[in-house]
Amino acid sequence: MAGTRWLDEREMRAWSGFLAASALVNRRLDQQLKEDAGLSHPQYEILVRLAAAPDRELRMTELANGLINSKSGLTYQITQMEKAGLVRRRSCPSDVRGVFAVLTGAGLARLEEAAPGHVATVREVLVDVLTPEQLDALADGLGEVGRRLREQGA
Amino acid sequence: MAGTRWLDEREMRAWSGFLAASALVNRRLDQQLKEDAGLSHPQYEILVRLAAAPDRELRMTELANGLINSKSGLTYQITQMEKAGLVRRRSCPSDVRGVFAVLTGAGLARLEEAAPGHVATVREVLVDVLTPEQLDALADGLGEVGRRLREQGA
DNA sequence: CACGGGTTGTTCAAATTCGAACCGACAGTT
DNA sequence: AACTGTCGGTTCGAATTTGAACAACCCGTG
């Protein structure tokens, strides 16, 4: 591997834009959620995914693969959320090792309470800032980026 | 504020794509840097910004505002990097409170050593995955997103 | 010169993160 | 049934992050 192919100006703009937006948006969302609903962003994500799942429950591993944190990080968060009454653990009948995380009524209520403010912030910081064309470019481009990382990383 | 304007399908695709890509790309970069150069991503960013600064030094506050972490987080990182010999602290002559972080020779060397692998990874996970049009859309759209968050947040 | 408001960087405790090690359990083979 | 390799989740320790509180200091005003 001889000379490095450095980034040209266009590439650099895209890269640093992505990096900055990524950091800033995440921080902002975390703040908003914590203030308005007492949830961290990871916790909110967990609630969303559970609410969308059949029977409102998912295996730990499935949740972890979503994207959030490592396995151990998930264990920690679920433990916290269980203390807060937002989820409940249920052991899998067909596999003693398996554990389901189940959304509780309180969890669902908390999510529904937090969602409007969250969506509003998402619009404010990202969605409503972009043109429809940019939205599509993001969806297509970053969708592919995510897909590759998921495959390759697995 | 009556009904919430939820995200339509296009917006949702863009949003979740952004979120997933953001998390996955960051994690990947962190891994690569840590393995190949023994640097965390925040540390790498600090090196880059110092290397680009006049006299290779910046005030703590300027570094913190860049985007990375909170003030206290920066203090911690700089302390770590100082122990590793990558940077040095220099107190500001005109303002006793002020502190400059100065890039050392070892710090610059470490950066030059790490850069090729880093850039290659950036290409692999993001830049080379996108079309030129998508790169421009990212740069323009996310650039604006970042700009707004910086102003508003300040 | 004294005063008050805002700045600078650090310190502190608490929360969160990660990877590596671990244990019990599954499944396929012999 | 014993053996081996793999999987699912938890536990552990170390590293990192954050916001709030703090101490010292700058500056414009009176």
PDB file of N, CA and C in Angstrom, chain B residues 53-90:
ATOM      1  N   ALA B  53      -3.800  23.932  13.696  1.00  0.00           N
ATOM      2  CA  ALA B  53      -3.841  25.264  14.285  1.00  0.00           C
ATOM      3  C   ALA B  53      -2.506  25.974  14.122  1.00  0.00           C
ATOM      4  N   PRO B  54      -2.553  27.306  14.068  1.00  0.00           N
ATOM      5  CA  PRO B  54      -1.311  28.073  14.000  1.00  0.00           C
ATOM      6  C   PRO B  54      -0.470  27.794  15.247  1.00  0.00           C
ATOM      7  N   ASP B  55       0.810  27.570  15.034  1.00  0.00           N
ATOM      8  CA  ASP B  55       1.720  27.222  16.124  1.00  0.00           C
ATOM      9  C   ASP B  55       1.354  25.904  16.799  1.00  0.00           C
ATOM     10  N   ARG B  56       0.463  25.210  16.178  1.00  0.00           N
ATOM     11  CA  ARG B  56       0.056  23.903  16.729  1.00  0.00           C
ATOM     12  C   ARG B  56      -0.367  23.982  18.178  1.00  0.00           C
ATOM     13  N   GLU B  57      -1.110  25.000  18.489  1.00  0.00           N
ATOM     14  CA  GLU B  57      -1.625  25.096  19.852  1.00  0.00           C
ATOM     15  C   GLU B  57      -2.977  25.780  19.840  1.00  0.00           C
ATOM     16  N   LEU B  58      -3.806  25.425  20.800  1.00  0.00           N
ATOM     17  CA  LEU B  58      -5.138  25.993  20.907  1.00  0.00           C
ATOM     18  C   LEU B  58      -5.519  26.139  22.373  1.00  0.00           C
ATOM     19  N   ARG B  59      -6.381  27.092  22.626  1.00  0.00           N
ATOM     20  CA  ARG B  59      -6.905  27.253  23.972  1.00  0.00           C
ATOM     21  C   ARG B  59      -7.834  26.093  24.287  1.00  0.00           C
ATOM     22  N   MET B  60      -7.890  25.729  25.541  1.00  0.00           N
ATOM     23  CA  MET B  60      -8.757  24.638  25.953  1.00  0.00           C
ATOM     24  C   MET B  60     -10.188  24.863  25.485  1.00  0.00           C
ATOM     25  N   THR B  61     -10.685  26.049  25.722  1.00  0.00           N
ATOM     26  CA  THR B  61     -12.066  26.337  25.363  1.00  0.00           C
ATOM     27  C   THR B  61     -12.316  26.158  23.871  1.00  0.00           C
ATOM     28  N   GLU B  62     -11.374  26.624  23.052  1.00  0.00           N
ATOM     29  CA  GLU B  62     -11.552  26.463  21.615  1.00  0.00           C
ATOM     30  C   GLU B  62     -11.634  24.999  21.233  1.00  0.00           C
ATOM     31  N   LEU B  63     -10.789  24.212  21.842  1.00  0.00           N
ATOM     32  CA  LEU B  63     -10.808  22.782  21.567  1.00  0.00           C
ATOM     33  C   LEU B  63     -12.145  22.174  21.977  1.00  0.00           C
ATOM     34  N   ALA B  64     -12.620  22.559  23.132  1.00  0.00           N
ATOM     35  CA  ALA B  64     -13.864  21.988  23.635  1.00  0.00           C
ATOM     36  C   ALA B  64     -15.043  22.389  22.759  1.00  0.00           C
ATOM     37  N   ASN B  65     -15.039  23.629  22.271  1.00  0.00           N
ATOM     38  CA  ASN B  65     -16.134  24.075  21.431  1.00  0.00           C
ATOM     39  C   ASN B  65     -16.162  23.368  20.093  1.00  0.00           C
ATOM     40  N   GLY B  66     -15.029  22.876  19.678  1.00  0.00           N
ATOM     41  CA  GLY B  66     -14.957  22.226  18.381  1.00  0.00           C
ATOM     42  C   GLY B  66     -16.180  21.384  18.160  1.00  0.00           C
ATOM     43  N   LEU B  67     -16.331  20.420  19.002  1.00  0.00           N
ATOM     44  CA  LEU B  67     -17.552  19.626  18.956  1.00  0.00           C
ATOM     45  C   LEU B  67     -17.477  18.484  19.937  1.00  0.00           C
ATOM     46  N   ILE B  68     -16.259  18.105  20.251  1.00  0.00           N
ATOM     47  CA  ILE B  68     -16.040  16.871  20.968  1.00  0.00           C
ATOM     48  C   ILE B  68     -16.840  16.758  22.237  1.00  0.00           C
ATOM     49  N   ASN B  69     -16.202  16.954  23.354  1.00  0.00           N
ATOM     50  CA  ASN B  69     -16.843  16.673  24.625  1.00  0.00           C
ATOM     51  C   ASN B  69     -17.028  17.949  25.430  1.00  0.00           C
ATOM     52  N   SER B  70     -17.514  17.760  26.607  1.00  0.00           N
ATOM     53  CA  SER B  70     -17.712  18.879  27.507  1.00  0.00           C
ATOM     54  C   SER B  70     -16.351  19.390  27.965  1.00  0.00           C
ATOM     55  N   LYS B  71     -16.359  20.516  28.641  1.00  0.00           N
ATOM     56  CA  LYS B  71     -15.106  21.064  29.142  1.00  0.00           C
ATOM     57  C   LYS B  71     -14.379  20.063  30.022  1.00  0.00           C
ATOM     58  N   SER B  72     -15.122  19.472  30.937  1.00  0.00           N
ATOM     59  CA  SER B  72     -14.465  18.549  31.861  1.00  0.00           C
ATOM     60  C   SER B  72     -13.917  17.334  31.125  1.00  0.00           C
ATOM     61  N   GLY B  73     -14.638  16.886  30.123  1.00  0.00           N
ATOM     62  CA  GLY B  73     -14.145  15.761  29.334  1.00  0.00           C
ATOM     63  C   GLY B  73     -12.838  16.100  28.654  1.00  0.00           C
ATOM     64  N   LEU B  74     -12.748  17.326  28.169  1.00  0.00           N
ATOM     65  CA  LEU B  74     -11.527  17.744  27.507  1.00  0.00           C
ATOM     66  C   LEU B  74     -10.364  17.771  28.494  1.00  0.00           C
ATOM     67  N   THR B  75     -10.589  18.344  29.652  1.00  0.00           N
ATOM     68  CA  THR B  75      -9.547  18.358  30.676  1.00  0.00           C
ATOM     69  C   THR B  75      -8.999  16.949  30.898  1.00  0.00           C
ATOM     70  N   TYR B  76      -9.916  16.008  31.022  1.00  0.00           N
ATOM     71  CA  TYR B  76      -9.504  14.632  31.233  1.00  0.00           C
ATOM     72  C   TYR B  76      -8.647  14.122  30.076  1.00  0.00           C
ATOM     73  N   GLN B  77      -9.125  14.291  28.863  1.00  0.00           N
ATOM     74  CA  GLN B  77      -8.401  13.773  27.716  1.00  0.00           C
ATOM     75  C   GLN B  77      -7.018  14.405  27.588  1.00  0.00           C
ATOM     76  N   ILE B  78      -6.967  15.711  27.748  1.00  0.00           N
ATOM     77  CA  ILE B  78      -5.679  16.382  27.620  1.00  0.00           C
ATOM     78  C   ILE B  78      -4.713  15.864  28.683  1.00  0.00           C
ATOM     79  N   THR B  79      -5.223  15.623  29.869  1.00  0.00           N
ATOM     80  CA  THR B  79      -4.377  15.064  30.917  1.00  0.00           C
ATOM     81  C   THR B  79      -3.823  13.710  30.495  1.00  0.00           C
ATOM     82  N   GLN B  80      -4.697  12.878  29.946  1.00  0.00           N
ATOM     83  CA  GLN B  80      -4.236  11.568  29.470  1.00  0.00           C
ATOM     84  C   GLN B  80      -3.161  11.719  28.405  1.00  0.00           C
ATOM     85  N   MET B  81      -3.444  12.595  27.457  1.00  0.00           N
ATOM     86  CA  MET B  81      -2.532  12.745  26.334  1.00  0.00           C
ATOM     87  C   MET B  81      -1.223  13.377  26.778  1.00  0.00           C
ATOM     88  N   GLU B  82      -1.299  14.165  27.826  1.00  0.00           N
ATOM     89  CA  GLU B  82      -0.075  14.769  28.340  1.00  0.00           C
ATOM     90  C   GLU B  82       0.804  13.681  28.967  1.00  0.00           C
ATOM     91  N   LYS B  83       0.157  12.789  29.698  1.00  0.00           N
ATOM     92  CA  LYS B  83       0.895  11.666  30.266  1.00  0.00           C
ATOM     93  C   LYS B  83       1.558  10.852  29.164  1.00  0.00           C
ATOM     94  N   ALA B  84       0.851  10.722  28.038  1.00  0.00           N
ATOM     95  CA  ALA B  84       1.388   9.935  26.923  1.00  0.00           C
ATOM     96  C   ALA B  84       2.394  10.730  26.110  1.00  0.00           C
ATOM     97  N   GLY B  85       2.594  11.990  26.450  1.00  0.00           N
ATOM     98  CA  GLY B  85       3.588  12.795  25.749  1.00  0.00           C
ATOM     99  C   GLY B  85       3.135  13.360  24.414  1.00  0.00           C
ATOM    100  N   LEU B  86       1.850  13.291  24.135  1.00  0.00           N
ATOM    101  CA  LEU B  86       1.365  13.748  22.827  1.00  0.00           C
ATOM    102  C   LEU B  86       1.102  15.240  22.794  1.00  0.00           C
ATOM    103  N   VAL B  87       0.764  15.785  23.937  1.00  0.00           N
ATOM    104  CA  VAL B  87       0.542  17.223  24.022  1.00  0.00           C
ATOM    105  C   VAL B  87       1.196  17.755  25.296  1.00  0.00           C
ATOM    106  N   ARG B  88       1.189  19.041  25.401  1.00  0.00           N
ATOM    107  CA  ARG B  88       1.825  19.695  26.523  1.00  0.00           C
ATOM    108  C   ARG B  88       0.929  20.877  26.876  1.00  0.00           C
ATOM    109  N   ARG B  89       0.889  21.231  28.138  1.00  0.00           N
ATOM    110  CA  ARG B  89       0.116  22.407  28.517  1.00  0.00           C
ATOM    111  C   ARG B  89       1.039  23.606  28.636  1.00  0.00           C
ATOM    112  N   ARG B  90       0.532  24.732  28.194  1.00  0.00           N
ATOM    113  CA  ARG B  90       1.305  25.960  28.320  1.00  0.00           C
ATOM    114  C   ARG B  90       0.342  27.036  28.783  1.00  0.00           C
TER     115      ARG B  90
END
